[in-house]
Coordinates of C-alpha atoms in Angstrom, one line a residue:
Chain A
M1 CA -23.7 34.9 23.5
R2 CA -22.4 33.0 26.4
R3 CA -22.2 29.9 24.4
L4 CA -20.1 31.6 21.8
T5 CA -17.5 32.7 24.3
R6 CA -16.9 29.1 25.2
W7 CA -15.5 28.6 21.7
I8 CA -12.9 31.4 22.1
P9 CA -10.2 29.1 23.4
A10 CA -10.8 26.8 20.4
L11 CA -10.2 29.7 18.1
A12 CA -7.2 31.1 20.0
A13 CA -5.4 27.8 20.3
P14 CA -4.7 27.2 16.6
L15 CA -3.7 30.9 16.2
L16 CA -1.3 30.5 19.2
V17 CA 0.2 27.3 17.8
V18 CA 0.7 28.7 14.2
G19 CA 1.9 32.0 15.6
G20 CA 4.5 30.1 17.8
A21 CA 5.6 27.9 14.9
V22 CA 6.2 31.0 12.8
A23 CA 7.6 33.4 15.4
V24 CA 10.1 31.1 17.1
P25 CA 12.2 30.5 14.0
L26 CA 12.0 34.2 13.2
V27 CA 13.4 35.1 16.5
A28 CA 16.0 32.4 16.3
D29 CA 17.1 33.5 12.8
A30 CA 17.1 37.2 13.7
D31 CA 19.9 39.3 12.1
P32 CA 22.8 39.1 14.5
G33 CA 24.0 42.6 13.8
L34 CA 27.6 41.8 12.9
P35 CA 30.2 44.3 11.6
D36 CA 30.8 44.3 7.9
R37 CA 33.7 42.1 6.7
T38 CA 35.3 41.7 3.3
P39 CA 35.5 38.3 1.6
E40 CA 39.2 38.2 2.4
Q41 CA 38.6 38.7 6.1
V42 CA 36.1 35.9 6.2
L43 CA 38.4 33.6 4.3
E44 CA 41.1 34.5 6.8
L45 CA 38.6 33.7 9.5
I46 CA 38.0 30.2 8.0
A47 CA 41.8 29.6 7.6
T48 CA 42.5 30.4 11.3
A49 CA 39.4 28.7 12.5
D50 CA 39.3 27.5 16.0
D51 CA 37.5 24.2 15.4
T52 CA 39.7 21.7 17.2
S53 CA 37.0 20.4 19.5
F54 CA 33.3 20.6 19.2
S55 CA 30.2 18.5 19.1
G56 CA 26.8 19.0 17.4
T57 CA 24.0 17.8 15.3
V58 CA 24.3 18.0 11.5
E59 CA 21.5 17.8 9.1
Q60 CA 22.1 17.0 5.5
T61 CA 19.5 17.3 2.7
S62 CA 19.8 16.5 -1.0
E63 CA 17.2 17.7 -3.5
L64 CA 18.8 16.5 -6.8
G65 CA 15.7 16.0 -8.8
L66 CA 16.0 12.2 -8.6
P67 CA 12.9 10.1 -8.3
E68 CA 11.9 9.5 -4.7
L69 CA 13.0 6.1 -3.5
P70 CA 10.9 4.2 -1.1
E71 CA 12.4 4.7 2.4
Q72 CA 13.3 1.1 3.0
L73 CA 15.3 1.1 -0.3
G74 CA 17.2 4.3 0.2
Q75 CA 17.9 4.5 3.9
G76 CA 20.5 3.0 6.1
D77 CA 22.3 0.9 3.7
G78 CA 25.2 3.2 3.3
S79 CA 24.9 3.1 -0.5
V80 CA 25.0 5.9 -3.1
T81 CA 21.2 6.4 -3.1
D82 CA 21.5 7.0 0.7
L83 CA 23.3 10.2 0.2
L84 CA 21.5 11.3 -2.9
T85 CA 18.0 11.4 -1.5
G86 CA 16.1 12.8 1.5
T87 CA 17.3 14.1 4.8
H88 CA 19.9 12.7 7.1
T89 CA 20.8 13.6 10.6
A90 CA 24.1 12.9 12.3
R91 CA 25.7 13.8 15.5
V92 CA 29.4 14.8 15.3
F93 CA 31.9 14.8 18.1
V94 CA 35.4 16.1 17.4
D95 CA 38.4 16.6 19.8
G96 CA 41.6 17.2 17.9
E97 CA 42.5 14.0 16.1
K98 CA 39.7 12.0 17.6
S99 CA 36.3 12.1 16.1
R100 CA 33.0 10.3 16.1
V101 CA 30.1 10.5 13.6
Q102 CA 26.8 9.0 14.4
V103 CA 24.4 8.8 11.4
M104 CA 21.0 8.5 13.0
D105 CA 18.8 6.3 10.9
R106 CA 15.3 5.2 11.7
L107 CA 15.6 2.7 14.5
A108 CA 19.3 2.2 13.5
E109 CA 22.6 4.0 13.6
R110 CA 25.9 4.0 11.8
D111 CA 29.0 5.2 13.6
V112 CA 32.5 6.2 12.4
V113 CA 34.9 6.4 15.3
V114 CA 38.4 7.7 14.7
N115 CA 40.8 7.5 17.7
G116 CA 44.4 8.0 16.8
E117 CA 45.3 5.2 14.4
D118 CA 42.2 3.2 15.2
V119 CA 39.1 3.6 12.9
W120 CA 35.9 1.8 13.8
L121 CA 32.9 1.6 11.5
W122 CA 29.8 0.4 13.4
S123 CA 26.4 -0.5 11.9
S124 CA 23.6 -1.3 14.3
D125 CA 21.6 -2.9 11.5
D126 CA 24.0 -5.7 10.8
Q127 CA 25.6 -5.6 14.2
T128 CA 29.0 -5.4 12.6
A129 CA 32.1 -3.5 13.6
V130 CA 34.8 -2.9 11.0
H131 CA 38.2 -2.0 12.4
T132 CA 41.0 -0.4 10.4
T133 CA 44.4 0.8 11.5
L134 CA 45.6 3.9 9.8
P135 CA 49.3 4.1 8.8
E136 CA 51.2 7.0 10.5
H137 CA 51.3 9.3 7.6
Q138 CA 47.5 9.1 7.0
R139 CA 46.4 10.5 10.3
S140 CA 45.4 13.9 9.1
G141 CA 42.1 15.6 9.4
P142 CA 39.7 14.8 12.2
V143 CA 37.0 13.0 10.4
G144 CA 38.0 10.5 7.7
D145 CA 34.6 10.4 6.2
G146 CA 34.9 13.0 3.5
G147 CA 31.7 15.0 3.9
A148 CA 30.4 14.5 7.5
T149 CA 30.7 18.1 8.7
P150 CA 29.9 21.4 6.9
A151 CA 33.5 22.4 7.5
E152 CA 34.8 19.6 5.4
V153 CA 32.4 20.3 2.6
A154 CA 33.4 24.0 2.8
D155 CA 37.1 23.1 2.6
R156 CA 36.5 21.1 -0.5
L157 CA 34.5 23.9 -2.1
L158 CA 37.2 26.4 -1.3
E159 CA 39.8 24.1 -2.8
A160 CA 37.8 23.8 -6.0
A161 CA 37.1 27.6 -6.1
G162 CA 40.0 29.2 -7.9
P163 CA 40.2 32.5 -9.7
S164 CA 37.2 31.4 -11.8
T165 CA 35.0 32.0 -8.8
D166 CA 33.4 35.3 -7.6
I167 CA 33.6 35.3 -3.8
Q168 CA 31.4 37.7 -1.8
V169 CA 30.0 38.2 1.7
T170 CA 26.4 38.4 0.9
D171 CA 24.7 38.4 4.3
T172 CA 24.8 37.7 8.0
A173 CA 22.5 35.3 9.6
T174 CA 22.1 32.9 12.6
V175 CA 22.8 29.2 12.2
A176 CA 22.5 26.8 15.2
G177 CA 22.1 29.9 17.5
R178 CA 25.5 31.3 16.3
A179 CA 26.0 34.5 14.3
V180 CA 27.5 33.8 10.9
Y181 CA 28.8 35.5 7.8
Q182 CA 27.4 34.1 4.6
L183 CA 30.1 33.7 2.0
T184 CA 28.8 33.1 -1.5
L185 CA 31.0 31.4 -4.1
D186 CA 29.6 32.1 -7.6
P187 CA 31.2 30.3 -10.5
R188 CA 32.0 32.7 -13.3
T189 CA 31.7 29.9 -15.9
D190 CA 28.4 28.8 -17.5
E191 CA 29.7 25.4 -18.1
T192 CA 28.8 24.0 -14.7
L193 CA 25.5 23.0 -13.1
V194 CA 26.5 24.8 -9.9
D195 CA 24.7 28.1 -9.6
A196 CA 26.2 29.2 -6.4
A197 CA 27.5 27.9 -3.0
T198 CA 26.9 29.7 0.2
L199 CA 29.1 29.0 3.3
S200 CA 27.8 30.2 6.7
V201 CA 30.9 31.0 8.7
D202 CA 30.8 31.3 12.5
A203 CA 31.7 34.9 13.1
E204 CA 33.5 34.0 16.4
T205 CA 35.3 30.7 15.7
G206 CA 35.5 30.8 11.9
M207 CA 34.2 27.3 11.6
P208 CA 31.8 26.9 8.6
L209 CA 28.5 25.9 10.2
A210 CA 26.4 25.4 7.1
V211 CA 26.9 24.9 3.3
T212 CA 24.2 25.3 0.7
I213 CA 24.8 24.5 -2.9
R214 CA 22.3 25.8 -5.5
A215 CA 21.9 24.2 -8.9
V216 CA 21.1 26.2 -12.1
G217 CA 17.4 26.3 -12.8
Q218 CA 16.3 24.9 -9.4
N219 CA 14.6 26.9 -6.7
E220 CA 15.3 24.6 -3.8
P221 CA 18.9 24.1 -2.8
A222 CA 20.3 21.0 -4.4
F223 CA 22.5 20.2 -1.4
Q224 CA 22.5 21.4 2.1
I225 CA 24.5 20.5 5.1
G226 CA 24.5 22.4 8.3
F227 CA 24.6 22.3 12.1
T228 CA 21.2 22.5 13.9
E229 CA 23.1 22.5 17.2
V230 CA 26.7 23.2 17.9
D231 CA 28.7 23.2 21.2
Y232 CA 32.4 24.2 21.3
A233 CA 33.1 22.4 24.6
T234 CA 35.4 19.4 24.4
P235 CA 33.2 16.3 24.1
D236 CA 33.4 13.5 26.7
A237 CA 36.5 11.4 26.1
D238 CA 34.2 8.2 26.3
R239 CA 32.8 9.1 22.9
F240 CA 36.0 8.2 21.2
E241 CA 36.5 4.9 23.0
F242 CA 34.9 2.2 20.9
T243 CA 34.8 -1.4 22.0
P244 CA 32.8 -3.8 19.8
P245 CA 29.9 -5.1 21.9
A246 CA 29.6 -8.8 22.7
G247 CA 27.9 -10.7 20.0
A248 CA 28.8 -8.3 17.2
E249 CA 30.7 -9.4 14.1
V250 CA 34.1 -7.8 14.1
V251 CA 35.9 -7.5 10.7
E252 CA 39.5 -6.5 10.5
K253 CA 40.4 -4.5 7.3
T254 CA 43.9 -3.5 6.3
L255 CA 44.4 -0.5 4.1
P256 CA 46.6 -0.7 1.1
E257 CA 49.5 1.8 1.4
H258 CA 48.4 4.3 -1.3
D259 CA 44.8 4.6 -0.5
G260 CA 43.2 7.4 1.5
P261 CA 41.6 6.8 4.9
A262 CA 38.1 5.4 4.2
R263 CA 37.5 8.1 1.6
D264 CA 35.2 5.8 -0.1
R265 CA 34.1 3.7 2.7
D266 CA 32.1 1.2 0.7
E267 CA 35.0 0.1 -1.4
G268 CA 37.9 2.1 0.2
A269 CA 40.1 -0.9 1.0
D270 CA 39.9 -2.8 -2.3
R271 CA 39.9 0.1 -4.8
E272 CA 43.0 0.0 -6.9
G273 CA 44.0 0.2 -10.6
P274 CA 44.6 3.2 -12.8
E275 CA 44.5 6.8 -11.6
P276 CA 41.4 8.8 -12.7
V277 CA 41.8 11.2 -15.7
V278 CA 40.8 14.8 -15.0
T279 CA 39.8 17.2 -17.7
G280 CA 38.3 20.6 -17.5
Q281 CA 38.9 23.2 -14.9
D282 CA 37.7 24.2 -11.4
W283 CA 33.9 24.0 -11.4
A284 CA 33.7 22.3 -14.8
T285 CA 36.1 19.5 -13.9
V286 CA 35.3 16.1 -15.4
V287 CA 36.7 13.0 -13.7
E288 CA 37.1 9.9 -15.9
L289 CA 37.7 6.5 -14.3
P290 CA 37.9 3.2 -16.0
V291 CA 35.8 0.7 -14.2
G292 CA 36.2 -2.2 -16.7
E293 CA 32.7 -3.5 -16.2
V294 CA 29.4 -1.7 -16.7
P295 CA 27.0 -2.4 -13.8
E296 CA 23.8 -4.0 -15.1
D297 CA 21.5 -4.2 -12.1
A298 CA 18.0 -2.8 -12.0
M299 CA 18.8 0.2 -9.9
V300 CA 21.3 1.5 -12.5
Q301 CA 18.9 0.8 -15.3
Q302 CA 16.1 2.7 -13.5
L303 CA 18.2 5.7 -12.6
T304 CA 20.0 6.2 -15.9
V305 CA 18.8 7.1 -19.3
P306 CA 20.5 6.0 -22.5
V307 CA 22.6 8.6 -24.3
E308 CA 25.1 8.4 -27.1
G309 CA 27.8 5.9 -26.2
G310 CA 26.4 4.8 -22.9
R311 CA 24.0 5.5 -20.0
A312 CA 23.8 8.7 -18.1
L313 CA 22.6 9.8 -14.7
Q314 CA 21.5 13.4 -14.7
T315 CA 20.8 15.2 -11.4
S316 CA 20.4 18.8 -10.9
L317 CA 23.9 19.1 -9.6
V318 CA 26.0 16.3 -10.9
S319 CA 26.0 14.2 -14.0
V320 CA 27.4 10.7 -14.4
L321 CA 28.0 8.9 -17.6
I322 CA 28.7 5.2 -17.9
T323 CA 30.1 4.4 -21.3
E324 CA 29.7 1.2 -23.1
D325 CA 33.4 0.5 -23.1
G326 CA 33.5 0.6 -19.4
R327 CA 34.5 4.1 -18.3
V328 CA 32.7 6.3 -15.8
L329 CA 32.7 10.1 -16.2
A330 CA 31.4 12.4 -13.6
G331 CA 31.3 16.1 -13.0
A332 CA 29.1 19.1 -12.0
V333 CA 28.4 19.7 -15.7
P334 CA 25.6 18.9 -18.1
V335 CA 25.5 15.3 -19.6
D336 CA 26.4 16.8 -23.1
T337 CA 29.8 17.9 -21.7
L338 CA 30.4 14.4 -20.4
V339 CA 29.4 12.8 -23.7
A340 CA 31.8 15.2 -25.6
A341 CA 34.6 14.4 -23.1
A342 CA 34.1 10.7 -23.5
R343 CA 34.7 10.8 -27.2
Chain B
M1 CA -12.5 25.2 47.8
S2 CA -15.9 25.2 49.5
A3 CA -17.6 26.4 46.3
T4 CA -16.0 23.6 44.3
Q5 CA -17.0 21.1 46.9
R6 CA -20.5 22.2 46.7
E7 CA -20.5 21.7 43.0
E8 CA -19.2 18.2 43.6
L9 CA -22.0 17.3 45.9
E10 CA -24.5 16.6 43.1
P11 CA -22.1 14.5 40.9
S12 CA -21.1 12.5 44.0
T13 CA -24.4 10.8 43.8
A14 CA -23.7 9.5 40.3
R15 CA -21.0 7.2 41.5
P16 CA -20.0 5.9 44.9
G17 CA -16.9 7.4 46.4
R18 CA -17.0 10.6 44.4
G19 CA -16.8 13.9 46.1
G20 CA -14.3 16.6 47.3
G21 CA -11.9 18.3 44.9
T22 CA -10.5 17.5 41.5
W23 CA -8.1 15.0 42.9
S24 CA -10.8 12.7 44.2
L25 CA -12.7 13.2 41.0
L26 CA -9.6 12.0 39.2
G27 CA -9.1 9.2 41.6
S28 CA -12.5 7.8 41.0
E29 CA -12.2 8.3 37.3
L30 CA -9.0 6.2 37.4
A31 CA -10.5 3.6 39.6
V32 CA -13.5 3.3 37.3
L33 CA -11.2 3.2 34.2
F34 CA -8.8 0.5 35.4
R35 CA -11.5 -1.6 37.2
R36 CA -13.3 -1.9 33.9
R37 CA -13.1 -5.3 32.4
R38 CA -12.5 -3.8 29.0
T39 CA -9.5 -1.8 30.2
Q40 CA -8.0 -4.8 31.8
A41 CA -8.5 -7.0 28.8
M42 CA -6.8 -4.4 26.6
L43 CA -3.8 -4.2 28.9
A44 CA -3.7 -8.0 29.0
A45 CA -3.7 -8.1 25.2
L46 CA -0.8 -5.5 25.0
A47 CA 1.1 -7.7 27.5
M48 CA 0.6 -10.6 25.1
V49 CA 2.5 -8.8 22.3
P50 CA 6.0 -9.2 24.0
I51 CA 5.0 -12.6 25.3
L52 CA 4.0 -13.9 21.8
I53 CA 7.2 -12.4 20.3
A54 CA 9.4 -14.1 23.0
V55 CA 7.8 -17.4 22.7
A56 CA 7.9 -17.3 18.9
V57 CA 11.6 -16.5 18.9
R58 CA 12.2 -19.1 21.5
I59 CA 10.7 -21.7 19.2
E60 CA 12.4 -20.6 16.1
N61 CA 15.4 -18.3 15.8
P62 CA 14.6 -15.5 13.3
G63 CA 18.1 -14.8 12.2
D64 CA 18.4 -11.3 10.8
E65 CA 14.9 -11.0 9.4
G66 CA 11.9 -9.3 11.0
P67 CA 11.4 -6.0 12.9
P68 CA 14.4 -4.2 14.5
F69 CA 16.0 -5.7 17.6
L70 CA 14.2 -9.1 16.9
G71 CA 17.6 -10.8 16.0
S72 CA 19.2 -9.6 19.3
I73 CA 16.6 -11.3 21.4
T74 CA 18.2 -14.8 21.4
S75 CA 21.4 -13.4 22.9
N76 CA 19.7 -10.9 25.3
G77 CA 16.2 -11.3 26.5
L78 CA 16.0 -7.6 27.4
F79 CA 15.5 -6.7 23.8
V80 CA 12.0 -8.3 23.9
S81 CA 10.5 -5.1 25.2
L82 CA 12.1 -3.0 22.5
T83 CA 10.9 -5.3 19.7
A84 CA 7.4 -5.4 21.3
M85 CA 7.3 -1.5 21.4
T86 CA 8.4 -1.3 17.8
V87 CA 5.6 -3.6 16.8
S88 CA 2.9 -2.1 19.0
I89 CA 3.4 1.6 18.2
P90 CA 1.8 1.7 14.8
L91 CA -1.3 -0.5 15.5
F92 CA -1.9 -1.9 19.0
L93 CA -1.2 1.2 21.0
P94 CA -3.3 3.6 18.9
L95 CA -6.1 1.0 18.9
T96 CA -6.4 0.6 22.6
I97 CA -5.9 4.3 23.2
G98 CA -8.6 5.1 20.6
V99 CA -11.0 2.9 22.5
V100 CA -10.2 4.6 25.8
A101 CA -10.1 8.2 24.5
G102 CA -13.2 7.7 22.3
D103 CA -15.1 6.3 25.3
T104 CA -14.4 9.2 27.6
L105 CA -17.4 11.5 27.1
A106 CA -19.5 9.5 24.6
G107 CA -19.5 6.5 27.0
E108 CA -20.9 8.6 29.9
A109 CA -23.4 10.1 27.5
S110 CA -24.6 6.7 26.2
L111 CA -25.0 5.3 29.7
G112 CA -26.9 8.4 30.7
T113 CA -24.5 9.2 33.6
L114 CA -23.2 12.4 31.9
R115 CA -26.0 14.6 33.1
Y116 CA -25.5 13.6 36.7
L117 CA -21.9 14.5 36.4
L118 CA -22.8 17.9 34.8
V119 CA -25.4 19.3 37.2
A120 CA -23.0 22.1 38.0
P121 CA -22.1 24.0 34.9
A122 CA -18.7 25.1 36.2
G123 CA -17.8 21.4 36.5
R124 CA -17.6 20.8 32.8
L125 CA -14.1 22.0 32.3
R126 CA -12.9 20.0 35.3
L127 CA -14.7 16.9 34.1
L128 CA -13.1 17.3 30.7
V129 CA -9.6 17.7 32.3
V130 CA -10.2 14.7 34.5
K131 CA -11.4 12.6 31.5
Y132 CA -8.3 13.6 29.5
A133 CA -6.0 12.8 32.5
G134 CA -7.6 9.3 32.7
A135 CA -6.9 8.7 29.0
A136 CA -3.3 9.9 29.5
A137 CA -2.9 7.6 32.5
F138 CA -4.0 4.7 30.2
C139 CA -1.3 5.7 27.7
L140 CA 1.3 5.4 30.5
A141 CA -0.1 2.1 31.6
A142 CA -0.2 0.7 28.1
G143 CA 3.5 1.6 27.4
G144 CA 4.5 0.5 30.9
V145 CA 2.7 -2.9 30.5
I146 CA 4.5 -3.6 27.2
A147 CA 7.9 -2.6 28.6
L148 CA 7.5 -4.6 31.8
A149 CA 6.0 -7.7 30.3
G150 CA 8.7 -7.7 27.6
A151 CA 11.6 -7.4 30.2
L152 CA 10.1 -10.1 32.4
I153 CA 9.3 -12.6 29.7
G154 CA 12.6 -11.9 28.0
A155 CA 14.5 -12.5 31.3
L156 CA 12.5 -15.7 31.8
L157 CA 13.2 -17.3 28.4
F158 CA 16.5 -15.9 27.4
P159 CA 19.9 -15.0 28.8
V160 CA 20.2 -11.5 30.2
G161 CA 23.2 -9.3 29.9
P162 CA 24.5 -5.9 29.2
V163 CA 22.5 -4.2 26.5
T164 CA 24.1 -3.0 23.2
L165 CA 22.7 0.4 22.3
L166 CA 22.2 1.6 18.7
S167 CA 25.5 3.5 19.0
G168 CA 27.3 0.3 19.7
D169 CA 28.0 1.3 23.3
V170 CA 27.0 -1.1 26.1
V171 CA 25.0 -0.4 29.2
G172 CA 24.4 -2.5 32.3
L173 CA 21.0 -3.4 33.9
G174 CA 20.7 0.0 35.6
G175 CA 21.3 1.8 32.4
Y176 CA 18.8 -0.5 30.6
L177 CA 16.1 0.3 33.2
G178 CA 16.8 4.0 32.9
R179 CA 16.4 3.8 29.1
L180 CA 13.3 1.7 29.5
L181 CA 11.7 4.4 31.7
L182 CA 12.6 7.0 29.1
L183 CA 11.2 4.8 26.5
V184 CA 7.9 4.5 28.3
A185 CA 7.8 8.3 28.9
Y186 CA 8.5 8.9 25.2
V187 CA 5.7 6.5 24.1
T188 CA 3.3 8.0 26.5
L189 CA 4.1 11.5 25.2
S190 CA 3.7 10.3 21.6
M191 CA 0.1 9.2 22.3
L192 CA -1.1 12.4 24.1
G193 CA -2.0 14.1 20.8
L194 CA -4.1 11.1 19.7
S195 CA -5.8 11.0 23.1
A196 CA -6.8 14.7 22.7
I197 CA -8.2 14.0 19.3
G198 CA -10.2 11.1 20.7
L199 CA -11.5 13.3 23.5
F200 CA -12.7 15.9 21.0
I201 CA -14.4 13.3 18.8
S202 CA -16.0 11.7 21.9
S203 CA -17.5 15.1 22.8
L204 CA -19.3 15.1 19.4
T205 CA -21.3 12.0 19.7
T206 CA -23.3 9.8 22.2
V207 CA -22.3 6.7 20.4
P208 CA -18.9 5.6 22.0
V209 CA -18.1 3.0 19.3
G210 CA -18.3 5.7 16.6
A211 CA -15.8 7.9 18.5
M212 CA -13.5 5.0 19.1
A213 CA -13.6 3.9 15.5
A214 CA -13.1 7.5 14.2
T215 CA -10.0 7.9 16.5
V216 CA -8.4 4.7 15.4
V217 CA -9.1 5.4 11.7
L218 CA -7.4 8.8 12.2
A219 CA -4.3 7.2 13.7
G220 CA -4.1 4.9 10.8
A221 CA -4.7 7.6 8.2
A222 CA -2.0 9.8 9.8
Q223 CA 0.5 7.0 9.4
I224 CA -0.5 6.3 5.8
L225 CA -0.1 10.0 5.0
G226 CA 3.3 9.8 6.7
Q227 CA 4.3 7.2 4.3
L228 CA 3.6 9.1 1.1
P229 CA 6.7 10.9 -0.1
Q230 CA 4.5 13.3 -2.2
L231 CA 3.1 14.8 1.1
E232 CA 6.5 15.3 2.6
V233 CA 5.6 19.0 3.3
I234 CA 2.9 18.1 5.8
H235 CA 4.8 15.2 7.5
P236 CA 6.3 17.1 10.4
Y237 CA 2.8 18.3 11.3
L238 CA 1.3 14.8 11.6
F239 CA 0.9 13.6 15.2
S240 CA 2.5 10.3 14.3
Y241 CA 5.6 12.0 12.8
H242 CA 7.8 11.3 15.9
W243 CA 6.3 8.0 16.9
F244 CA 9.4 6.1 15.9
G245 CA 11.8 8.6 17.3
F246 CA 11.8 6.6 20.5
A247 CA 15.0 5.0 19.1
D248 CA 16.7 8.2 20.0
V249 CA 16.6 7.2 23.7
L250 CA 18.6 4.1 22.7
R251 CA 21.6 6.1 21.5
E252 CA 24.6 7.1 23.5
P253 CA 24.4 9.9 24.5
V254 CA 20.6 10.1 24.6
A255 CA 19.4 12.4 21.8
F256 CA 16.8 14.5 23.5
D257 CA 16.1 16.5 20.3
S258 CA 13.3 14.3 19.2
F259 CA 11.9 14.3 22.7
T260 CA 11.6 18.1 22.7
R261 CA 10.2 18.2 19.2
N262 CA 7.7 15.5 19.9
A263 CA 6.6 17.2 23.1
L264 CA 6.0 20.5 21.3
L265 CA 4.1 18.8 18.5
Q266 CA 1.9 16.8 20.9
L267 CA 1.4 19.9 23.0
A268 CA 0.1 21.7 19.9
Y269 CA -2.4 18.8 19.3
V270 CA -3.5 18.8 22.9
A271 CA -4.0 22.6 22.8
I272 CA -6.0 22.6 19.6
F273 CA -8.2 19.5 20.2
G274 CA -8.4 20.1 24.0
T275 CA -9.9 23.6 23.4
L276 CA -12.1 22.3 20.6
A277 CA -13.4 19.6 23.0
Y278 CA -14.0 22.3 25.6
G279 CA -15.9 24.5 23.2
R280 CA -18.1 21.6 22.1
F281 CA -18.5 20.0 25.5
S282 CA -19.2 23.2 27.4
T283 CA -21.9 24.3 25.0
K284 CA -23.4 20.9 24.5
D285 CA -27.0 20.2 25.5
V286 CA -26.7 17.2 27.6
L287 CA -30.1 15.4 27.4
T288 CA -29.2 11.8 28.0

């Protein structure tokens, strides 16, 4: 009997560990007990959000039903595959017009620092710093990177959500330790691959802290971005002062007048040519862009399947069609819709 | 205190200089561990990792190829320790720690010294804790040796200057030393779970080589499992999951998230395998 009691700690320890691993998130995600709000009130909350300065850690996950790419291939090269697969963590610092995003890769980091008219892109892997000066009229939102924070993704979704969207407050929850209202945007149309999008809006500040987009016919969320940690204190001013370190390669890039600030940071500066053609409405919008040349490399061949008139990439959320005559069509719609639109 | 002292009277005959409380037991354990030729040889081998890297880079400039930080060495010798740490974490550190942790109990058992240490039954828990502390001290020494040897050989062979962090910010020598200390602390922490597993395996057998090999194999297996995308669900629970998170102390500001998560994970492993080792060791019939 005495010998058996000596094994009690060994039995208790795993239970304690598992119990802790289960209970801690439960306590952290406890229902915050917020008063009821109508969708209009939550939208108003977002519109008047007090999000001029904050810092935090953002985690982004994509589950688009693409084949898993080996980590070395998909990570850290800033390419399309980078955003489409796996999980990424970034730290975000924002103070008014100044901002810094640090994408934390394995043993590496990519930074985007915006300070007034100066924009720095830093990559620790190639030890390069790219400097761009923004023209006066383009200094707008804090982060020029398009989708670095949940708030920016939420803004884009709300822009896209017209009268064709059913907006409801579905729940309250806790995100990054903050009480949030969950606003669900449900497209009324069946033409889109988007099943629903959920915004978690900080009940106090009105800043969207997390966005989850679900695709039709998939259990796991197709796209998720959210703070795991957020702090509304003004970040240290040093964060926004970037000086290229000695030994780094410094590249000076000038923006053409008509282009947006690093919206497409891989090709932002040299993208020109005809405007994209937009067809369809709201969630079922199809964007058509002539590219002139069909990319032939192995990655494209591997990811796409041949369809009528070209090759198509089908993910659970977005479809892309590359036609044989050199156009690219994309949208949150099934490939068939793109094929029809391409004719 | 006097009761515990009495318990120690018997073990004190097993080795010279042993006696008194837990601290002196720990002291003699550390002295035996670090005076052992095998331990010294392993620490010397670990010190060779940065030295070999630095000499190789000195002979031929690697350009942009190779492990992270390697390309930065030519312009700043202080990066030698970072490269060496990156190279050592998957193989050399687990290997040496497997040897030390696997030897803890099985080594004493095979030498026949275990029964002298265990004459007093209440001493078993304390002996287990002291043995584990010895293994943990070796983790610290191993990480420290790599960092120190790297910094020294780097300063000797290459120019030394302000260090560029992953975030592109630059820190001076003081900042570098602070980061290096954090790095060693992180690496030591990372290896605590493996040490606990080694301690448990060591309590199962009287053949130290078997325990060492099993521990090292587990370290390799965990890393292989961590590479398979199909097993993504279990990845966060592998003790090797945060091993490369040490890069987070090289960001500005230091990202302590992975530190905390790593600490919790390792703590869970120490709790589970520590208590298993206790269950096994305290009920074991020590015949040899």
